[in-house]
Coordinates of C-alpha atoms in Angstrom, one line a residue:
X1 CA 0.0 0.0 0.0
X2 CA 2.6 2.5 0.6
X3 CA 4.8 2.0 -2.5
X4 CA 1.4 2.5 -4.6
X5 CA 0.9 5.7 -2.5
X6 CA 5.1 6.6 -3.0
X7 CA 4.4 6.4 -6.8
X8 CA 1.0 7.8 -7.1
X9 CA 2.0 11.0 -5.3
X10 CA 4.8 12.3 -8.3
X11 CA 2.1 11.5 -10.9
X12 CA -0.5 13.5 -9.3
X13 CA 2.3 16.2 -8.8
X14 CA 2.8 16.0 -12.5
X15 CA -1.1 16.3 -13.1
X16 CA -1.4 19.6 -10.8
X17 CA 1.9 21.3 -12.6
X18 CA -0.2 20.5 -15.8
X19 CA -3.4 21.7 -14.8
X20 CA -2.3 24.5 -13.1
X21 CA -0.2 25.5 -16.3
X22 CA -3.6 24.9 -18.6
X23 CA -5.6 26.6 -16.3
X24 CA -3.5 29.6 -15.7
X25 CA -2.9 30.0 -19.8
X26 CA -6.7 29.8 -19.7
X27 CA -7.8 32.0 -17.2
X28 CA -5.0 34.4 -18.7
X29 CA -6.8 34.1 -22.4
X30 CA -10.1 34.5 -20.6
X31 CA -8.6 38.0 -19.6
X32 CA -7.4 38.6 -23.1
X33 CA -11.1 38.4 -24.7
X34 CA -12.0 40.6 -22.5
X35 CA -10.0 43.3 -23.5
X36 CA -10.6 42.2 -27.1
X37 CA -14.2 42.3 -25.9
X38 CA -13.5 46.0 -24.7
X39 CA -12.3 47.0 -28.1
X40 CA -14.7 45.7 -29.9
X41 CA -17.3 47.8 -27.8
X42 CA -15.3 50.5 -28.8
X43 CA -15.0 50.1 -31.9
X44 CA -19.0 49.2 -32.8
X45 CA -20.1 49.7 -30.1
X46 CA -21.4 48.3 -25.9
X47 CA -24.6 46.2 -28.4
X48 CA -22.0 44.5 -30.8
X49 CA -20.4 42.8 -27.6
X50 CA -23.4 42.6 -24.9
X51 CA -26.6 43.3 -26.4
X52 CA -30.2 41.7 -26.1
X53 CA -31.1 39.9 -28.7
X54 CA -34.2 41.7 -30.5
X55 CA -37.8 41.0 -28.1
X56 CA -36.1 40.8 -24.6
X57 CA -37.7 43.1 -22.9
X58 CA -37.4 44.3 -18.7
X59 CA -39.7 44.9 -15.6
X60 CA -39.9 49.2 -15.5
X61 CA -38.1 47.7 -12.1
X62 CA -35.5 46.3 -13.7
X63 CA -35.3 49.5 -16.2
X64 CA -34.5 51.5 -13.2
X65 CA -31.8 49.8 -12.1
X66 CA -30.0 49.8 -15.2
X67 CA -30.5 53.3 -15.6
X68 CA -28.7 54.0 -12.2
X69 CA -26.0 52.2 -13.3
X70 CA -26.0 53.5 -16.7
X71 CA -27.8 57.1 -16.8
X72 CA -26.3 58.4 -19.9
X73 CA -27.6 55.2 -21.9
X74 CA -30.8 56.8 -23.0
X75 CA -33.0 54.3 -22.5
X76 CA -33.6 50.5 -20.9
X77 CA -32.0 48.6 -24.0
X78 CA -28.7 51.2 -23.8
X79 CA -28.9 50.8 -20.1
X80 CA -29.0 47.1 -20.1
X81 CA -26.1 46.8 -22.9
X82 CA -23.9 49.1 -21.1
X83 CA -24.6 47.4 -17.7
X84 CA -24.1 44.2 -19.5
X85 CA -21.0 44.7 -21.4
X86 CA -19.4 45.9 -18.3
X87 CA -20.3 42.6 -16.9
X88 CA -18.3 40.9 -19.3
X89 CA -15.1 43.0 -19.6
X90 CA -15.0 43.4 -16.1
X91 CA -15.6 39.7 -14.7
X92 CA -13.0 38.4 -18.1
X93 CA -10.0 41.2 -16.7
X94 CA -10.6 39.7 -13.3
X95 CA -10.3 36.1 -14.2
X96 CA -7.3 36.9 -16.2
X97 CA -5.5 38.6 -12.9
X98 CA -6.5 35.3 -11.1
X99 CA -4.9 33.3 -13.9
X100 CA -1.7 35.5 -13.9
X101 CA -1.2 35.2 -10.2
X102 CA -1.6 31.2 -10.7
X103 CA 1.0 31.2 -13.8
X104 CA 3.6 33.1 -11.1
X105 CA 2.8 30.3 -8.5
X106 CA 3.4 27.7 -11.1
X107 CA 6.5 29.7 -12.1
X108 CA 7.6 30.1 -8.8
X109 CA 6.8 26.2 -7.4
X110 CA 7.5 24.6 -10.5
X111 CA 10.6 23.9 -10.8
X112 CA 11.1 21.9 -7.2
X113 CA 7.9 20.4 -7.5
X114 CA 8.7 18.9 -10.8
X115 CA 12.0 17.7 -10.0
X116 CA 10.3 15.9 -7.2
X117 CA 8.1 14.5 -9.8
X118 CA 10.9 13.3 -12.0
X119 CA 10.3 10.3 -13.8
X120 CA 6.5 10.2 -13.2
X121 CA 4.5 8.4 -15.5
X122 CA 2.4 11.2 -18.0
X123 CA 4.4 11.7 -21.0
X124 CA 5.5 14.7 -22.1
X125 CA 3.3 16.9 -24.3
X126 CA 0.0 16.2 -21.8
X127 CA 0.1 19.6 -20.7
X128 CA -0.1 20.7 -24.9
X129 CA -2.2 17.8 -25.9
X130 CA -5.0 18.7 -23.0
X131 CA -4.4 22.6 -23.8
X132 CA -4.7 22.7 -27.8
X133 CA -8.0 20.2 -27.1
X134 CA -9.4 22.2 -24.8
X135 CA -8.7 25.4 -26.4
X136 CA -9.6 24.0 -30.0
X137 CA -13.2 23.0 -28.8
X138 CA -13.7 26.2 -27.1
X139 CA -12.7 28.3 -30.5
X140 CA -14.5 26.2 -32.7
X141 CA -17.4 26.3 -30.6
X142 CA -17.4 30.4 -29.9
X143 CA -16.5 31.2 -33.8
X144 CA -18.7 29.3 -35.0
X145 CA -21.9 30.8 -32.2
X146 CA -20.0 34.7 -33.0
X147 CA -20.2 34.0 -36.8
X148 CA -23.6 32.2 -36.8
X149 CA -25.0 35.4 -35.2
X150 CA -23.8 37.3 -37.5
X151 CA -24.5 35.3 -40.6
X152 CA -28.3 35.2 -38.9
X153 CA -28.2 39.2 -39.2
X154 CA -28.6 39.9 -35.2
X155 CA -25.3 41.4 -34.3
X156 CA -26.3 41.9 -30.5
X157 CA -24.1 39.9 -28.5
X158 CA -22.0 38.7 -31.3
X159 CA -18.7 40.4 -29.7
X160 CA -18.8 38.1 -26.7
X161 CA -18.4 35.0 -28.8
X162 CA -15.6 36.3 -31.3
X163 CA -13.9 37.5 -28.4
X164 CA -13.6 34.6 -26.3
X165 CA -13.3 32.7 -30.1
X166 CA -10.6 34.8 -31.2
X167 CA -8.0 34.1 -28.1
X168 CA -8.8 30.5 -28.0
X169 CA -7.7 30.2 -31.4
X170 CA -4.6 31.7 -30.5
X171 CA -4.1 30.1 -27.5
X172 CA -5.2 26.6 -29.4
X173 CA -2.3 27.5 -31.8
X174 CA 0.1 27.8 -29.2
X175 CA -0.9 24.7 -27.6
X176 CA -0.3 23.0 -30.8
X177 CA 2.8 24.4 -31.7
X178 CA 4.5 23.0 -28.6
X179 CA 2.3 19.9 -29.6
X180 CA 4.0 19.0 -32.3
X181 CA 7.3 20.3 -30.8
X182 CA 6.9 17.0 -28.5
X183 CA 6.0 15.1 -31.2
X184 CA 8.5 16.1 -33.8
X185 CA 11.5 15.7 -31.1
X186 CA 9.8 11.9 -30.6
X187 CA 10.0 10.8 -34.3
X188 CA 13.8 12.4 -34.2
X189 CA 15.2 10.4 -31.0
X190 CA 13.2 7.3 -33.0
X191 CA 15.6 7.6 -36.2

């Protein structure tokens, strides 16, 4: 029982450095949309990124409170898209933050937890392979719900998906850069 314990411990070690690096990248690109996300509103405006899709309508309650957070609006829907888009810049900066401060941790840990990991059993590239899947779903999955908005004419709301769609293309790239990176250095030891 205790040598399955000594050699389950590095593995799951290895698991955390890897999650903690995929997680941190991805609360990082999380971040990143959002000040994508903030550009966007900029450039086409607070609706393009966090708008109500046409017939959603609000309580006169509900009115008011937008309007307090959002007086210069002109109006319920203005109100709401401002409050909104706020909403998602602001929440998408903070997770970013959270996933810097976890990339220093793993930057700063690393290095001795991984040497007391050394010769665990995931391969290398898990980190990459988990990452450019992960990251490839998610762009695939926001492109395609950003585009299919607009493609549908209702570009309310259509900046949150490219946003988020946009980084996780890059960050899927990434990911599958140091992929095949693995991969290629594999098929050259194998020669």
């Amino acid at each position: 029982m205790r040598r399955a314990a000594g050699t389950l411990a590095p593995v799951l070690t290895q698991l955390a450095l890897a999650l903690a690096l995929v997680g941190g990248i991805g609360l990082v690109a999380v971040g990143a949309s959002g000040l994508l996300a903030a550009g966007m509103g900029a450039a086409f405006g607070e609706g393009f990124v966090a708008g109500d899709p046409p017939g959603v309508t609000y309580t006169p309650d509900r009115c008011a409170d937008f309007a307090e957070y959002h007086p210069e609006a002109g109006g319920c829907q203005g109100a709401a898209a401002a409050h909104h888009f706020d909403e998602v810049v602001g929440y998408r900066v903070d997770a970013g933050v959270l996933g810097l401060l976890l990339l220093a941790a793993w930057w700063r840990l690393g290095p001795r937890l991984r040497r007391r990991a050394a010769g665990a059993a995931l391969p290398d590239g898990f980190a990459a392979t988990v990452g450019a899947s992960l990251f490839g779903v998610a762009a695939a999955a926001l492109l395609l719900q950003g585009l299919g908005e607009l493609a549908l004419g209702r570009s309310t709301g259509a900046g949150q998906y490219l946003s988020g769609g946009l980084v996780s293309l890059v960050a899927f790239a990434a990911f599958a850069v140091a992929l095949l990176r693995v991969l290629s250095g594999r098929s050259g030891s194998r020669s």
